[in-house]
PDB file of C-alpha atoms and ligand atoms in Angstrom:
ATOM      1  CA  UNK P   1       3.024  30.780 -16.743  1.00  0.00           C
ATOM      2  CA  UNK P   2       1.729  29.327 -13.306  1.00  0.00           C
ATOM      3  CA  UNK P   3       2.082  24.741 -13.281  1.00  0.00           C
ATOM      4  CA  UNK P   4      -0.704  23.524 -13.767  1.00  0.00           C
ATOM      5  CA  UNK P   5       0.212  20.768 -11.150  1.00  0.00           C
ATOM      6  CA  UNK P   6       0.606  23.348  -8.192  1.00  0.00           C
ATOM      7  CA  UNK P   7      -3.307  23.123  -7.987  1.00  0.00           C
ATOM      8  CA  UNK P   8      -3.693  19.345  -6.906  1.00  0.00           C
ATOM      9  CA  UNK P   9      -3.828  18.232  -3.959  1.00  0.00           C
ATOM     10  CA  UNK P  10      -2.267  15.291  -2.113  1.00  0.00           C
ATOM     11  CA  UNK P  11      -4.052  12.269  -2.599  1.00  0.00           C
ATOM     12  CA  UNK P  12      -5.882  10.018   0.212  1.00  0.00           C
ATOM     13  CA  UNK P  13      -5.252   6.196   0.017  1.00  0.00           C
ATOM     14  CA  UNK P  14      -6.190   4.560   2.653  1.00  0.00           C
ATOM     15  CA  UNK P  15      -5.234   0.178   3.228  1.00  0.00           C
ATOM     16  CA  UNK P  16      -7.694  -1.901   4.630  1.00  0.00           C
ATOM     17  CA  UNK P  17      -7.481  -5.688   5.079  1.00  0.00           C
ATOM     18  CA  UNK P  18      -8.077  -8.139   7.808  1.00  0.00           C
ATOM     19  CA  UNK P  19      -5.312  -8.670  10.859  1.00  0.00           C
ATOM     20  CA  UNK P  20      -2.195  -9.909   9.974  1.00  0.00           C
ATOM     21  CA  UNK P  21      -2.458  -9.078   6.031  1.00  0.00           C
ATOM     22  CA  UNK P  22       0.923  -7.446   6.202  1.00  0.00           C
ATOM     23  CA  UNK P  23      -0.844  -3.860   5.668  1.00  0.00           C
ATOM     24  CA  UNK P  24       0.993  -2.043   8.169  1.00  0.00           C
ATOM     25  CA  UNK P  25       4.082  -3.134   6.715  1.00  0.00           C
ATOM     26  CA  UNK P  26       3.135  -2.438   3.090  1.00  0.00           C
ATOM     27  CA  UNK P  27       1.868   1.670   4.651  1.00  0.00           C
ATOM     28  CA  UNK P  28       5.374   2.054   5.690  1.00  0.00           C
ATOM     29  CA  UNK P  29       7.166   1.136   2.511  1.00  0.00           C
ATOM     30  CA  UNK P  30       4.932   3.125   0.463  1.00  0.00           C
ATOM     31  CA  UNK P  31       5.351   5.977   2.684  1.00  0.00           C
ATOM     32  CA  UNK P  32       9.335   5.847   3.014  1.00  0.00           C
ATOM     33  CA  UNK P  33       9.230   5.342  -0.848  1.00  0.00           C
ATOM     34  CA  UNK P  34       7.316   8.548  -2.028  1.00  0.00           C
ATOM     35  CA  UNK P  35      10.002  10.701   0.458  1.00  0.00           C
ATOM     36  CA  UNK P  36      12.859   8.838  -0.733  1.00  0.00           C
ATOM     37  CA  UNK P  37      11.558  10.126  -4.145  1.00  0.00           C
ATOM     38  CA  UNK P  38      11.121  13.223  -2.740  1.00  0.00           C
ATOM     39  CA  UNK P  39       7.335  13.653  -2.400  1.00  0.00           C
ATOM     40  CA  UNK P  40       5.425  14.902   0.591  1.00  0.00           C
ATOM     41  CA  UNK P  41       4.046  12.073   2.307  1.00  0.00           C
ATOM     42  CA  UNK P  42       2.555  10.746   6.139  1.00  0.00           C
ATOM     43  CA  UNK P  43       1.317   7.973   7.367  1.00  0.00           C
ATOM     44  CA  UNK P  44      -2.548   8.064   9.314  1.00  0.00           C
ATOM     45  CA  UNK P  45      -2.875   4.969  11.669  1.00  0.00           C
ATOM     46  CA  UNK P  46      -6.419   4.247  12.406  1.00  0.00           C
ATOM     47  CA  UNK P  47      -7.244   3.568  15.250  1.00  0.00           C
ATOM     48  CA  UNK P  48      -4.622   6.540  16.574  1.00  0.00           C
ATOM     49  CA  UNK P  49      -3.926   5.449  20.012  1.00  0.00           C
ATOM     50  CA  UNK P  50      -1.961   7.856  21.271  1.00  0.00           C
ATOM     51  CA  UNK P  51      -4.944  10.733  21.489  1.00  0.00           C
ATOM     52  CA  UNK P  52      -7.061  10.310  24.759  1.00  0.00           C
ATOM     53  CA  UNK P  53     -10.084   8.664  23.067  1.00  0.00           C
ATOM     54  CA  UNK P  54      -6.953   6.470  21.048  1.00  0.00           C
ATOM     55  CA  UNK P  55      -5.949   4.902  24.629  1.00  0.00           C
ATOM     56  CA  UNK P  56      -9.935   3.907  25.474  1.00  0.00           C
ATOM     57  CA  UNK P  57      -9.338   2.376  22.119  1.00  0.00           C
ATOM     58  CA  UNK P  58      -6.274   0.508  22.833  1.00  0.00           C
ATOM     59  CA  UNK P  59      -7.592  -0.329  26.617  1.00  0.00           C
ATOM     60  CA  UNK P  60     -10.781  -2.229  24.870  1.00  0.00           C
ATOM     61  CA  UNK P  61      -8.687  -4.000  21.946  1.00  0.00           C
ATOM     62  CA  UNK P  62      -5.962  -5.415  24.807  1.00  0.00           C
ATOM     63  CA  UNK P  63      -9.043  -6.274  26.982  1.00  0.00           C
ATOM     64  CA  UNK P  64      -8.244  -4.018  29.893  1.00  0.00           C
ATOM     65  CA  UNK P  65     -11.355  -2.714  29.214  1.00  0.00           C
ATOM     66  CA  UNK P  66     -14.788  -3.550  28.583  1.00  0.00           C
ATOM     67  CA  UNK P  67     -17.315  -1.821  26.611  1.00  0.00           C
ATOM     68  CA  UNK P  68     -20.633  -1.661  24.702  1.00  0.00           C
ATOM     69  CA  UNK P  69     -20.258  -2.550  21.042  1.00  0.00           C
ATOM     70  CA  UNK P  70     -22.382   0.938  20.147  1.00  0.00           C
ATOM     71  CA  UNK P  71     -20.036   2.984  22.688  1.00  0.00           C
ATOM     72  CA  UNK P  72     -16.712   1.280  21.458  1.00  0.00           C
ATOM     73  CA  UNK P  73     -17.614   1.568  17.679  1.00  0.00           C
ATOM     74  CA  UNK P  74     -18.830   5.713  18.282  1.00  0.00           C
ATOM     75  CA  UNK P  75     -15.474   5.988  19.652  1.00  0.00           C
ATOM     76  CA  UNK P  76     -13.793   4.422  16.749  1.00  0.00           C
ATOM     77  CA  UNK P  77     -15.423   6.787  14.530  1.00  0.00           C
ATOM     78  CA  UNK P  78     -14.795   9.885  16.896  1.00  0.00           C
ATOM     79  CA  UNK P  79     -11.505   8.923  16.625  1.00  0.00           C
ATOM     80  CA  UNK P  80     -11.467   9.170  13.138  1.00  0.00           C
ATOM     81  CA  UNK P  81     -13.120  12.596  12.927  1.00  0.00           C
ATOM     82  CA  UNK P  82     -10.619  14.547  15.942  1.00  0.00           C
ATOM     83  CA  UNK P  83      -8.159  13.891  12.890  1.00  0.00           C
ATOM     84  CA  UNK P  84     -10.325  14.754   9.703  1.00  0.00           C
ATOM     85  CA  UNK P  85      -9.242  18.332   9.647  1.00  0.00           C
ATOM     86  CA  UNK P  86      -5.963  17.063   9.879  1.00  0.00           C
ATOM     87  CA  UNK P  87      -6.158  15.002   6.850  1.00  0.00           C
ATOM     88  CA  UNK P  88      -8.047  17.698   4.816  1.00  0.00           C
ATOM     89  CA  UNK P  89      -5.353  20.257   5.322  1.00  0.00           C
ATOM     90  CA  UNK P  90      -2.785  18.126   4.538  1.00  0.00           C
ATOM     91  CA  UNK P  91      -4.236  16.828   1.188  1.00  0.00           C
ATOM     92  CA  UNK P  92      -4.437  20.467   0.301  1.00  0.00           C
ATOM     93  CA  UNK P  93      -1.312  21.177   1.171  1.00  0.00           C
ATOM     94  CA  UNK P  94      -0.034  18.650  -1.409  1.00  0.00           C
ATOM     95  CA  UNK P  95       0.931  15.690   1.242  1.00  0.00           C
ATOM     96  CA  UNK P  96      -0.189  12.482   0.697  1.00  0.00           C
ATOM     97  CA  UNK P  97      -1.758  10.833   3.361  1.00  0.00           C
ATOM     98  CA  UNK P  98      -1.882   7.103   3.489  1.00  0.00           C
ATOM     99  CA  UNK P  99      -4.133   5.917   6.443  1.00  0.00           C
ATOM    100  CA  UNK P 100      -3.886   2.282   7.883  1.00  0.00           C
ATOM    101  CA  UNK P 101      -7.616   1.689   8.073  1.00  0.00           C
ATOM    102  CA  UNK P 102     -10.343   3.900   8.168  1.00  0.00           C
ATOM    103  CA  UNK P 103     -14.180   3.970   8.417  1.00  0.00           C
ATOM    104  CA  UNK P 104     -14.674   0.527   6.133  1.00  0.00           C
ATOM    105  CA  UNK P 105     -12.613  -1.123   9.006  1.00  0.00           C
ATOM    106  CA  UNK P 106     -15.383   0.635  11.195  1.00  0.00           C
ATOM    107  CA  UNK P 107     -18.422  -1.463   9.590  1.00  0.00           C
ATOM    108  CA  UNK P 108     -16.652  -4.371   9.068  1.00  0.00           C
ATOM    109  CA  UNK P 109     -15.467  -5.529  12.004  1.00  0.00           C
ATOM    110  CA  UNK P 110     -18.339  -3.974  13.835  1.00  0.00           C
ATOM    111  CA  UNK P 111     -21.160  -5.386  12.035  1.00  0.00           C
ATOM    112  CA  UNK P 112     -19.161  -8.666  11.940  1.00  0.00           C
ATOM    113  CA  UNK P 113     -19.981  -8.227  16.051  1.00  0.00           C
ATOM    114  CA  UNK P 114     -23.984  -8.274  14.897  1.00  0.00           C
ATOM    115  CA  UNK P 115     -24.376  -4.244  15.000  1.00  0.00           C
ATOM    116  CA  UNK P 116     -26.775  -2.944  12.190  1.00  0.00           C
ATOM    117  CA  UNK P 117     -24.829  -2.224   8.738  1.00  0.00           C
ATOM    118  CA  UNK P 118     -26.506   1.241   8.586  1.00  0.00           C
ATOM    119  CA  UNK P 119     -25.665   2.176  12.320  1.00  0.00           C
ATOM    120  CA  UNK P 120     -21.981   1.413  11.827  1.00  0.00           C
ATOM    121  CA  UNK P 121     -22.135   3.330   8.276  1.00  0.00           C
ATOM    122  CA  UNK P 122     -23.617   6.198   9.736  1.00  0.00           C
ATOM    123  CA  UNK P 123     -21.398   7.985  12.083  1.00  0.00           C
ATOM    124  CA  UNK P 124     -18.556   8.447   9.567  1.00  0.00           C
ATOM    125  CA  UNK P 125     -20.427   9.939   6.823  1.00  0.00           C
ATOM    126  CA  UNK P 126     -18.854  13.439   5.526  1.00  0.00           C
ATOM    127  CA  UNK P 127     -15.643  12.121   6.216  1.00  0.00           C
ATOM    128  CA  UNK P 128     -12.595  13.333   4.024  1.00  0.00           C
ATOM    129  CA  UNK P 129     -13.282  10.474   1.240  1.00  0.00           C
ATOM    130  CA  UNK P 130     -10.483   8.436  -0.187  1.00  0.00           C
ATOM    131  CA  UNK P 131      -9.307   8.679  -3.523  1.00  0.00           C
ATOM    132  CA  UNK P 132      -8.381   4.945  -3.719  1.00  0.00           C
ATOM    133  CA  UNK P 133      -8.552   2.260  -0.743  1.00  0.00           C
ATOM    134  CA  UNK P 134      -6.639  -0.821  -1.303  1.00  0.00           C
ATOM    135  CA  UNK P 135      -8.072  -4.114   0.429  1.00  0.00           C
ATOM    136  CA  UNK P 136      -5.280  -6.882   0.804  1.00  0.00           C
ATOM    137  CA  UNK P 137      -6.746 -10.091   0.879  1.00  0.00           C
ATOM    138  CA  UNK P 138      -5.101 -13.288   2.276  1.00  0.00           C
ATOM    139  CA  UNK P 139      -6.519 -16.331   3.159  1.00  0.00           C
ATOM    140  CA  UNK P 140      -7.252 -16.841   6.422  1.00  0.00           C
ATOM    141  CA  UNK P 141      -4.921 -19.837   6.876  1.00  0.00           C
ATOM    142  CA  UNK P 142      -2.241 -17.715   6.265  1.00  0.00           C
ATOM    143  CA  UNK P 143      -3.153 -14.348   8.249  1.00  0.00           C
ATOM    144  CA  UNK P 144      -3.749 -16.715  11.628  1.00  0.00           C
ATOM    145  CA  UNK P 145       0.153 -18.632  11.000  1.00  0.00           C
ATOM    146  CA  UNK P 146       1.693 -15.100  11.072  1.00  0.00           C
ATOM    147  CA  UNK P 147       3.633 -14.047  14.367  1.00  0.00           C
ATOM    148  CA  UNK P 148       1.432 -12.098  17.264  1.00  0.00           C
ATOM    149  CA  UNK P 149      -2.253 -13.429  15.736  1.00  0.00           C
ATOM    150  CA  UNK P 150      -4.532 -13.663  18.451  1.00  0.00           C
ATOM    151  CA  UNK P 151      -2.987 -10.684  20.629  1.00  0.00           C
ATOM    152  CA  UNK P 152      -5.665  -8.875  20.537  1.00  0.00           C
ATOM    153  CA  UNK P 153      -9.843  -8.462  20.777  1.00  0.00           C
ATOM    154  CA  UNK P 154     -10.932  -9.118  17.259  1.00  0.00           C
ATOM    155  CA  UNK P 155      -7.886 -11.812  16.422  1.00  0.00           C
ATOM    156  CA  UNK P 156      -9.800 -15.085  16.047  1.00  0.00           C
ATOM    157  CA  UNK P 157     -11.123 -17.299  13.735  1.00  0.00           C
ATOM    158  CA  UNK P 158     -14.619 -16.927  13.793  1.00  0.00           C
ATOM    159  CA  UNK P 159     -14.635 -13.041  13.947  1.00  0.00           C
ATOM    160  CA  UNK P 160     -12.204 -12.785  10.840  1.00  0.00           C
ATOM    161  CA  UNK P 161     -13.935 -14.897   8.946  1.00  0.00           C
ATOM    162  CA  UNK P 162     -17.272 -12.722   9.815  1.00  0.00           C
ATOM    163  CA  UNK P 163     -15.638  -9.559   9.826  1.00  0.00           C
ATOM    164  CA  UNK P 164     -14.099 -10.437   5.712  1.00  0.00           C
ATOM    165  CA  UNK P 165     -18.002 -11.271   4.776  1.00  0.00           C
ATOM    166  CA  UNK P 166     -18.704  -7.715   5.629  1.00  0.00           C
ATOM    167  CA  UNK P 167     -15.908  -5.957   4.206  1.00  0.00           C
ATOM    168  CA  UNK P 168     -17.444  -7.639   0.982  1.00  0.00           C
ATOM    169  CA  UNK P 169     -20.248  -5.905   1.670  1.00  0.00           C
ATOM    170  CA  UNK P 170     -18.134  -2.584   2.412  1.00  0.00           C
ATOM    171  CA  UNK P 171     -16.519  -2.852  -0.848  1.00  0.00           C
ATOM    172  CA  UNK P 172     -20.066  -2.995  -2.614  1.00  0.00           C
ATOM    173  CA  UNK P 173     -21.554  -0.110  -0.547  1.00  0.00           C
ATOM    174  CA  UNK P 174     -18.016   1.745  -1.798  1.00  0.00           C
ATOM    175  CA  UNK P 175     -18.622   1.101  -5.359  1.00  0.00           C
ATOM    176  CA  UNK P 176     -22.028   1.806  -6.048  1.00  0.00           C
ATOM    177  CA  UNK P 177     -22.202   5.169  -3.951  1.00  0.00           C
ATOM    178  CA  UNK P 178     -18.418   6.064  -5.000  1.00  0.00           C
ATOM    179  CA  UNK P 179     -17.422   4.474  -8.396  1.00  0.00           C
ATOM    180  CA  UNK P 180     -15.803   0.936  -8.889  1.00  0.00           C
ATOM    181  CA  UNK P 181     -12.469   2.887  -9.559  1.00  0.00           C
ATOM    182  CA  UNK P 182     -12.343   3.704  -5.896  1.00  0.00           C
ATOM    183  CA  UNK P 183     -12.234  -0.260  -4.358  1.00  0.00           C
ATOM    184  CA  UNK P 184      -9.013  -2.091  -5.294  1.00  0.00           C
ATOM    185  CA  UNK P 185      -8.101  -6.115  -4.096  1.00  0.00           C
ATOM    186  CA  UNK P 186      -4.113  -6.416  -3.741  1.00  0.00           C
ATOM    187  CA  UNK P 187      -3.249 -10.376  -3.274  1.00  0.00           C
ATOM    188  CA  UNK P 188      -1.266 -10.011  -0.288  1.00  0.00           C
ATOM    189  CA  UNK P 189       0.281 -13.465  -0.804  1.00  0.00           C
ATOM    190  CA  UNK P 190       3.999 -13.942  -1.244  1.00  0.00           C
ATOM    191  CA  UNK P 191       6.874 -11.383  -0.093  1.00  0.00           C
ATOM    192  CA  UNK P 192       6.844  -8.236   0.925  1.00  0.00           C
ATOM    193  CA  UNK P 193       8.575  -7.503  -1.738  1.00  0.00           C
ATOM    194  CA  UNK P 194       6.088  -8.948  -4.207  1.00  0.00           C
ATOM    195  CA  UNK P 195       3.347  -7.075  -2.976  1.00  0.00           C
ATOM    196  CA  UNK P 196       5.110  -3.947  -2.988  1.00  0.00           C
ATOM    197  CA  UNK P 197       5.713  -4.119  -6.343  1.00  0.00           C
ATOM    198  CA  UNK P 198       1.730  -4.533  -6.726  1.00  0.00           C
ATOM    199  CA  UNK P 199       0.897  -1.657  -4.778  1.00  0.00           C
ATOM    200  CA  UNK P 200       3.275   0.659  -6.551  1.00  0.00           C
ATOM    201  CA  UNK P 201       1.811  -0.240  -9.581  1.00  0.00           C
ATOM    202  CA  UNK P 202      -2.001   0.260  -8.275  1.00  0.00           C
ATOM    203  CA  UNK P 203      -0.888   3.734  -6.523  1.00  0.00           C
ATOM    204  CA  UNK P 204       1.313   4.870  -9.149  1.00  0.00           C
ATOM    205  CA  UNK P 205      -0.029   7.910 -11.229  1.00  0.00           C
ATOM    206  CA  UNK P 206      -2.106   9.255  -7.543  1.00  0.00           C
ATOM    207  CA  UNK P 207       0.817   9.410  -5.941  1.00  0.00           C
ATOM    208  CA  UNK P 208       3.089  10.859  -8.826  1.00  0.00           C
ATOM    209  CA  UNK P 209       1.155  13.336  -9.914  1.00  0.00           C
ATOM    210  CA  UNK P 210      -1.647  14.357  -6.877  1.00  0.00           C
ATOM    211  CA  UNK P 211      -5.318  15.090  -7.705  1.00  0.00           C
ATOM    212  CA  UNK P 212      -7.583  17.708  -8.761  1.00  0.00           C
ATOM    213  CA  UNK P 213     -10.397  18.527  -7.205  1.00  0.00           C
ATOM    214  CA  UNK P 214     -11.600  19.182  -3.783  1.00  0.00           C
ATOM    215  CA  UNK P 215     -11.530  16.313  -1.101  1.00  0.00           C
ATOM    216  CA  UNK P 216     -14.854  14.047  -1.483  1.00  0.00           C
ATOM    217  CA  UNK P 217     -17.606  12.888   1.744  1.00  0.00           C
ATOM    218  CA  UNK P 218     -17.488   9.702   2.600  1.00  0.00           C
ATOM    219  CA  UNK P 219     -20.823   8.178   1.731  1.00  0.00           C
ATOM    220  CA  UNK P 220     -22.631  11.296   0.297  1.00  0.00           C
TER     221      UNK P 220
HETATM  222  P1  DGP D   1      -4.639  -2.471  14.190  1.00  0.00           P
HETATM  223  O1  DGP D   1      -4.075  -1.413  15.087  1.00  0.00           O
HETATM  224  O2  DGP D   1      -4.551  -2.144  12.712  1.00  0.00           O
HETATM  225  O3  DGP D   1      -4.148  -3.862  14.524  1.00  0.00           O
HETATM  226  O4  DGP D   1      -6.237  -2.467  14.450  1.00  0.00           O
HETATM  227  C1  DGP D   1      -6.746  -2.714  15.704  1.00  0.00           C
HETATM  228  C2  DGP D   1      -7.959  -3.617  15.694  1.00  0.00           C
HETATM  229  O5  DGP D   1      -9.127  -2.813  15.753  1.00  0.00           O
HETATM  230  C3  DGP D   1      -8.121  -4.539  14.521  1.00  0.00           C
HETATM  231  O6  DGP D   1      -8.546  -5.815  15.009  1.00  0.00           O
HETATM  232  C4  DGP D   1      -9.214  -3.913  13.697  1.00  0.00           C
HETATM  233  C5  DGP D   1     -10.036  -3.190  14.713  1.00  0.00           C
HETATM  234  N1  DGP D   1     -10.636  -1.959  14.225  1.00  0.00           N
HETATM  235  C6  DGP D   1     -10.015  -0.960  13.553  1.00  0.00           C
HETATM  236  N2  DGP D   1     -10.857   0.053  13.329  1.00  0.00           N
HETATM  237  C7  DGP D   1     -12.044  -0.295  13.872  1.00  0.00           C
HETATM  238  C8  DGP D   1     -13.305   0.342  13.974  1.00  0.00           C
HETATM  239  O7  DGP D   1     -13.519   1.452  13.505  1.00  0.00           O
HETATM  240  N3  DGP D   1     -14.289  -0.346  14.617  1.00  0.00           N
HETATM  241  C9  DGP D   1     -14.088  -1.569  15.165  1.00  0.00           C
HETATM  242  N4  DGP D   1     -15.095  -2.173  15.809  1.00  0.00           N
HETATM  243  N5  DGP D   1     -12.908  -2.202  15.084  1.00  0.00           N
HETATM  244  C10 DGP D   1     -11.900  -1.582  14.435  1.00  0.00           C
END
C-alpha cells in the first residue's frame, strides 16, 4: 500500500514582525529543530542579499545608495520572485521552507513610506502563498532597547510605529482574501526560549506532518 503522507508537500511559513522582534533568531531555531528531528527543512531570508538585485537591496538599506521608493520596493518584490520557483520546488519536494519576511513586509514598510496600499500589494500577487505566517509583536519600547536598532534605513521610531499600523492592515487584507487561519500574533516578549516554545506549538502539526494540496497565489 503506497503512505498516504508521501503526497504532501513541505509546508511554507513565513515570520514577519517589525526590526528587532527577535524573528531571525526564532527562523533559526525552528529550522535547526525540524533537522535535528530529522525533517527536511531551509531557511528563505527575505530580502536575499547575496543575489545581484539582493546587494542593490542591501546598498539602499545601509544608505550607500539612494533610490525611488517605487524602484526600491519593485526590487524588493523582484527579489522575491528570482526565488519563487525555488520555493515551489522545494515545498513539493517535501522541504519546509521557513522565509524571514516576505511580501507583507513589502506593503508594510513601504506604504508606511506613503506609497499606495494597492501599488505595494500588487507586484507580488501569484506568489507561492504561505500556509501560515507568524507576526511577532513587541512593543516598540522594547524592539528600539535591543542591540544594533537604528543600523539601518527603516530603524526609527516614527517609521516603526507607521510601518506596524500597516502590517495591521496586512494582516486584514491576509484574512479576508486567505482565511483567518492563515494570520497568527506570537507575543515576542520574554526569552528566546519562551517564545520558542510558542512557536512550536503554533507550527506544530504543519511542520510534523506537511500539507496537501498544491501551493496557493498570494492574493488571488
Ligand atoms: P532584515 O534583513 O530582516 O533586517 O530586513 C531589512 C529591512 O528591509 C527591514 O527594515 C525591513 C525592510 N524590508 C524587508 N522587506 C521589504 C520590502 O519588501 N519592502 C520594503 N520597502 N522594505 C522591506
Amino acid at each position: 500500500m503506497s503512505d498516504p503522507s508521501s503526497s504532501r508537500r513541505g509546508a511554507f511559513i513565513v515570520f514577519e514582525g517589525l526590526d528587532r522582534c527577535g524573528k531571525s533568531t526564532q527562523v533559526a531555531r525552528l529550522v535547526e529543530r525540524l533537522k535535528r528531528e530529522g525533517r527536511k527543512a531551509r531557511l528563505q531570508k527575505f530580502p536575499d542579499r547575496t543575489t545581484a538585485i539582493g546587494r542593490m537591496i542591501d546598498a539602499y538599506l545601509q544608505s550607500k545608495a539612494e533610490m525611488d521608493d517605487h524602484a526600491i520596493h519593485l526590487l524588493f518584490s523582484a527579489n522575491r520572485w528570482e526565488c519563487a520557483n525555488a520555493i515551489k520546488r522545494d515545498l513539493q519536494d517535501g522541504i519546509t521552507v521557513i522565509a524571514d519576511r516576505y511580501a507583507f513586509s513589502g506593503i508594510a514598510f513601504s506604504a508606511a513610506k506613503g506609497l499606495s496600499f494597492d501599488f505595494c500589494l500588487n507586484p507580488d500577487e501569484s506568489l507561492p502563498l504561505p500556509d501560515l505566517t507568524l507576526y511577532m509583536t513587541l512593543p516598540q519600547q522594547e524592539a528600539s532597547s535591543r542591540s544594533q536598532f537604528g543600523e539601518e534605513r527603516y530603524e526609527t521610531e516614527s517609521m516603526q510605529s507607521a510601518t506596524r499600523q500597516q502590517f495591521g492592515l496586512v494582516a486584514q487584507e491576509v484574512k479576508n482574501r486567505h482565511g483567518e487561519q492563515r494570520w497568527v500574533e506570537v507575543d515576542a516578549r520574554g526569552t528566546i526560549d519562551e517564545v520558542e516554545d510558542r512557536i512550536r506549538k503554533i507550527v506544530g502539526d504543519l511542520t510534523s506532518d506537511g500539507v496537501e494540496g498544491e501551493v496557493g497565489k498570494l492574493w488571488k
